[in-house]
Amino acid sequence: MEGLSKEEDMSFYFIRGLIALAVAAVLLAPPLRAEPLNPVAMIEKLHGKLISVMQQAKELGYAGRRDALTPVILASFDLRRMTRVTVGHYWKEMGAAQKDKLTHAFTEMTLSNYALRFDGFSGEFFETLGTLQTPRNDTVVQTHIVTSDEKIRIDYLLRKSNEKWGIIDVFLKGTISELAARRSEYMSVIRDRGVDALIEAVEKKAMSLADNS
């Protein structure tokens, strides 16, 4: 380069080469993966979205609430595992297509339920109370939803699978398991009428929730 000594010229090209290598390393590096949410962060993100949707409930309408809640519910709940729990040992006897259809119907019903339940806002807010570890290394996140005249206990049971936490049960008032009630109902239907009858029943339930919105 004009005006530079041989040594300075070599130093210039060496430094320029290092800069080029550094830039290439940044550009070619794989994108950083987001850290999976821990149980408390996952529940608080879910609660934040629920409150946001409740505040806009009338403007959004049922369909808007369902659309707004779908991403956070799918990210927070392990819906396939929940479906499996509701049918107990019958899961092993089901074909792959039956498992997929039942999981889809259960998911649709869950989304519709949440869109229907959280349909207005009167100043409610959620409180996180703490966590418990179970003997199976699952985590229970204990919470309240606080209304104008009461605190309603809602506990979430989360399990880690493939490095990601997911809700596998919800306990109203800290003791009433949503899955336990469904398990009793679903297994009874399978015993009496078979798996396909259960799939049809859950599909109809999901549609009826949407129709009654």
Short mmCIF file of C-alpha atoms in Angstrom, two decimals, residues 19-191:
data_model
loop_
_atom_site.label_atom_id
_atom_site.label_comp_id
_atom_site.label_asym_id
_atom_site.label_seq_id
_atom_site.Cartn_x
_atom_site.Cartn_y
_atom_site.Cartn_z
CA ILE A 19 -11.34 -8.70 10.88
CA ALA A 20 -12.70 -10.56 7.84
CA LEU A 21 -12.40 -13.87 9.69
CA ALA A 22 -14.16 -12.45 12.73
CA VAL A 23 -17.03 -11.10 10.63
CA ALA A 24 -17.37 -14.43 8.82
CA ALA A 25 -17.44 -16.29 12.13
CA VAL A 26 -20.29 -14.10 13.37
CA LEU A 27 -22.26 -14.45 10.15
CA LEU A 28 -21.81 -18.21 9.92
CA ALA A 29 -22.40 -18.99 13.59
CA PRO A 30 -25.63 -20.87 14.26
CA PRO A 31 -28.38 -18.74 15.85
CA LEU A 32 -28.52 -18.87 19.62
CA ARG A 33 -31.30 -21.09 20.91
CA ALA A 34 -33.65 -19.48 23.39
CA GLU A 35 -33.43 -20.97 26.84
CA PRO A 36 -36.57 -22.97 27.66
CA LEU A 37 -38.78 -21.31 30.26
CA ASN A 38 -38.63 -22.59 33.81
CA PRO A 39 -41.95 -23.63 35.41
CA VAL A 40 -42.66 -20.33 37.16
CA ALA A 41 -41.77 -18.25 34.09
CA MET A 42 -43.98 -20.47 31.92
CA ILE A 43 -47.00 -20.09 34.21
CA GLU A 44 -46.51 -16.35 34.60
CA LYS A 45 -46.29 -15.95 30.82
CA LEU A 46 -49.54 -17.93 30.47
CA HIS A 47 -51.21 -15.81 33.16
CA GLY A 48 -50.01 -12.60 31.55
CA LYS A 49 -51.60 -13.59 28.26
CA LEU A 50 -54.83 -14.66 29.98
CA ILE A 51 -55.15 -11.27 31.69
CA SER A 52 -54.39 -9.46 28.43
CA VAL A 53 -57.08 -11.43 26.61
CA MET A 54 -59.57 -10.91 29.45
CA GLN A 55 -59.00 -7.14 29.25
CA GLN A 56 -59.80 -7.20 25.53
CA ALA A 57 -62.41 -9.95 25.73
CA LYS A 58 -65.39 -8.07 24.32
CA GLU A 59 -63.45 -6.50 21.47
CA LEU A 60 -61.83 -9.80 20.52
CA GLY A 61 -64.94 -11.95 20.74
CA TYR A 62 -64.74 -15.71 21.09
CA ALA A 63 -62.79 -16.32 17.86
CA GLY A 64 -60.30 -13.55 18.63
CA ARG A 65 -59.74 -14.81 22.16
CA ARG A 66 -59.17 -18.32 20.87
CA ASP A 67 -56.68 -17.13 18.25
CA ALA A 68 -54.83 -14.98 20.80
CA LEU A 69 -54.58 -17.79 23.36
CA THR A 70 -53.67 -20.61 20.98
CA PRO A 71 -49.88 -19.99 20.79
CA VAL A 72 -49.34 -19.68 24.55
CA ILE A 73 -51.55 -22.68 25.34
CA LEU A 74 -49.78 -24.88 22.80
CA ALA A 75 -46.42 -23.72 24.18
CA SER A 76 -47.40 -24.22 27.84
CA PHE A 77 -49.37 -27.47 27.89
CA ASP A 78 -48.12 -30.95 27.02
CA LEU A 79 -51.44 -31.78 25.38
CA ARG A 80 -50.40 -35.11 23.92
CA ARG A 81 -49.27 -36.37 27.32
CA MET A 82 -52.49 -35.06 28.87
CA THR A 83 -54.51 -36.90 26.23
CA ARG A 84 -52.59 -40.08 26.96
CA VAL A 85 -53.26 -39.80 30.69
CA THR A 86 -57.00 -39.41 30.16
CA VAL A 87 -57.30 -42.83 28.51
CA GLY A 88 -54.88 -44.72 30.76
CA HIS A 89 -53.80 -48.16 29.58
CA TYR A 90 -56.04 -47.92 26.50
CA TRP A 91 -53.44 -45.63 24.92
CA LYS A 92 -51.19 -48.63 24.23
CA GLU A 93 -54.02 -50.36 22.39
CA MET A 94 -54.77 -47.42 20.12
CA GLY A 95 -53.40 -47.06 16.60
CA ALA A 96 -51.26 -44.09 15.59
CA ALA A 97 -54.13 -42.46 13.67
CA GLN A 98 -56.46 -42.84 16.65
CA LYS A 99 -53.88 -41.27 18.97
CA ASP A 100 -53.43 -38.32 16.61
CA LYS A 101 -57.18 -37.79 16.17
CA LEU A 102 -57.87 -37.94 19.89
CA THR A 103 -54.98 -35.58 20.67
CA HIS A 104 -56.25 -33.14 18.04
CA ALA A 105 -59.80 -33.28 19.42
CA PHE A 106 -58.55 -32.85 23.00
CA THR A 107 -56.44 -29.87 21.92
CA GLU A 108 -59.37 -28.23 20.12
CA MET A 109 -61.56 -28.72 23.19
CA THR A 110 -58.90 -27.22 25.48
CA LEU A 111 -58.51 -24.14 23.28
CA SER A 112 -62.27 -23.64 23.13
CA ASN A 113 -62.59 -24.05 26.90
CA TYR A 114 -60.04 -21.35 27.62
CA ALA A 115 -61.56 -18.95 25.10
CA LEU A 116 -64.96 -19.42 26.77
CA ARG A 117 -63.77 -19.21 30.37
CA PHE A 118 -61.75 -16.03 30.07
CA ASP A 119 -64.43 -13.88 28.49
CA GLY A 120 -64.35 -10.69 30.56
CA PHE A 121 -62.34 -8.58 32.97
CA SER A 122 -63.26 -7.11 36.36
CA GLY A 123 -59.86 -6.31 37.78
CA GLU A 124 -58.73 -9.89 38.34
CA PHE A 125 -55.05 -10.71 38.67
CA PHE A 126 -52.89 -13.77 39.28
CA GLU A 127 -50.44 -14.33 42.13
CA THR A 128 -47.67 -16.91 42.14
CA LEU A 129 -47.41 -18.41 45.63
CA GLY A 130 -44.49 -20.79 45.26
CA THR A 131 -43.41 -24.19 43.95
CA LEU A 132 -43.22 -27.77 45.18
CA GLN A 133 -41.14 -30.65 43.87
CA THR A 134 -42.82 -34.05 43.59
CA PRO A 135 -41.12 -37.42 44.15
CA ARG A 136 -41.01 -37.82 40.34
CA ASN A 137 -39.12 -34.53 39.98
CA ASP A 138 -42.18 -32.82 38.55
CA THR A 139 -42.89 -29.26 39.68
CA VAL A 140 -46.12 -27.86 41.10
CA VAL A 141 -46.56 -24.11 40.63
CA GLN A 142 -49.04 -22.81 43.19
CA THR A 143 -51.06 -19.73 42.24
CA HIS A 144 -54.19 -17.73 43.02
CA ILE A 145 -56.49 -15.82 40.75
CA VAL A 146 -57.68 -12.88 42.82
CA THR A 147 -61.14 -11.46 42.13
CA SER A 148 -62.99 -8.62 43.85
CA ASP A 149 -64.30 -10.92 46.59
CA GLU A 150 -62.22 -14.11 46.67
CA LYS A 151 -58.96 -15.85 45.90
CA ILE A 152 -59.29 -19.02 43.84
CA ARG A 153 -56.40 -21.46 44.13
CA ILE A 154 -55.08 -22.87 40.84
CA ASP A 155 -52.09 -25.21 40.91
CA TYR A 156 -50.24 -26.42 37.82
CA LEU A 157 -48.35 -29.71 37.59
CA LEU A 158 -45.45 -29.51 35.14
CA ARG A 159 -43.15 -32.21 33.84
CA LYS A 160 -39.91 -31.83 31.90
CA SER A 161 -39.65 -33.71 28.61
CA ASN A 162 -36.95 -33.24 25.96
CA GLU A 163 -35.48 -30.36 27.98
CA LYS A 164 -38.81 -28.47 27.98
CA TRP A 165 -41.33 -28.05 30.77
CA GLY A 166 -45.02 -28.56 30.04
CA ILE A 167 -48.23 -28.45 32.06
CA ILE A 168 -49.69 -31.94 32.48
CA ASP A 169 -52.52 -31.20 34.93
CA VAL A 170 -54.37 -28.30 36.54
CA PHE A 171 -55.77 -28.47 40.07
CA LEU A 172 -58.67 -26.17 40.92
CA LYS A 173 -58.70 -25.13 44.59
CA GLY A 174 -55.41 -26.97 44.87
CA THR A 175 -56.97 -30.42 44.91
CA ILE A 176 -59.48 -30.94 42.08
CA SER A 177 -57.62 -32.48 39.15
CA GLU A 178 -59.02 -31.64 35.72
CA LEU A 179 -57.43 -34.74 34.23
CA ALA A 180 -58.78 -37.09 36.91
CA ALA A 181 -62.35 -36.11 36.06
CA ARG A 182 -61.75 -36.51 32.33
CA ARG A 183 -59.93 -39.81 32.82
CA SER A 184 -62.91 -41.33 34.61
CA GLU A 185 -65.28 -40.12 31.90
CA TYR A 186 -63.11 -41.08 28.92
CA MET A 187 -62.19 -44.54 30.14
CA SER A 188 -65.85 -45.26 30.79
CA VAL A 189 -66.71 -44.33 27.19
CA ILE A 190 -63.95 -46.58 25.83
CA ARG A 191 -65.06 -49.50 28.00
#
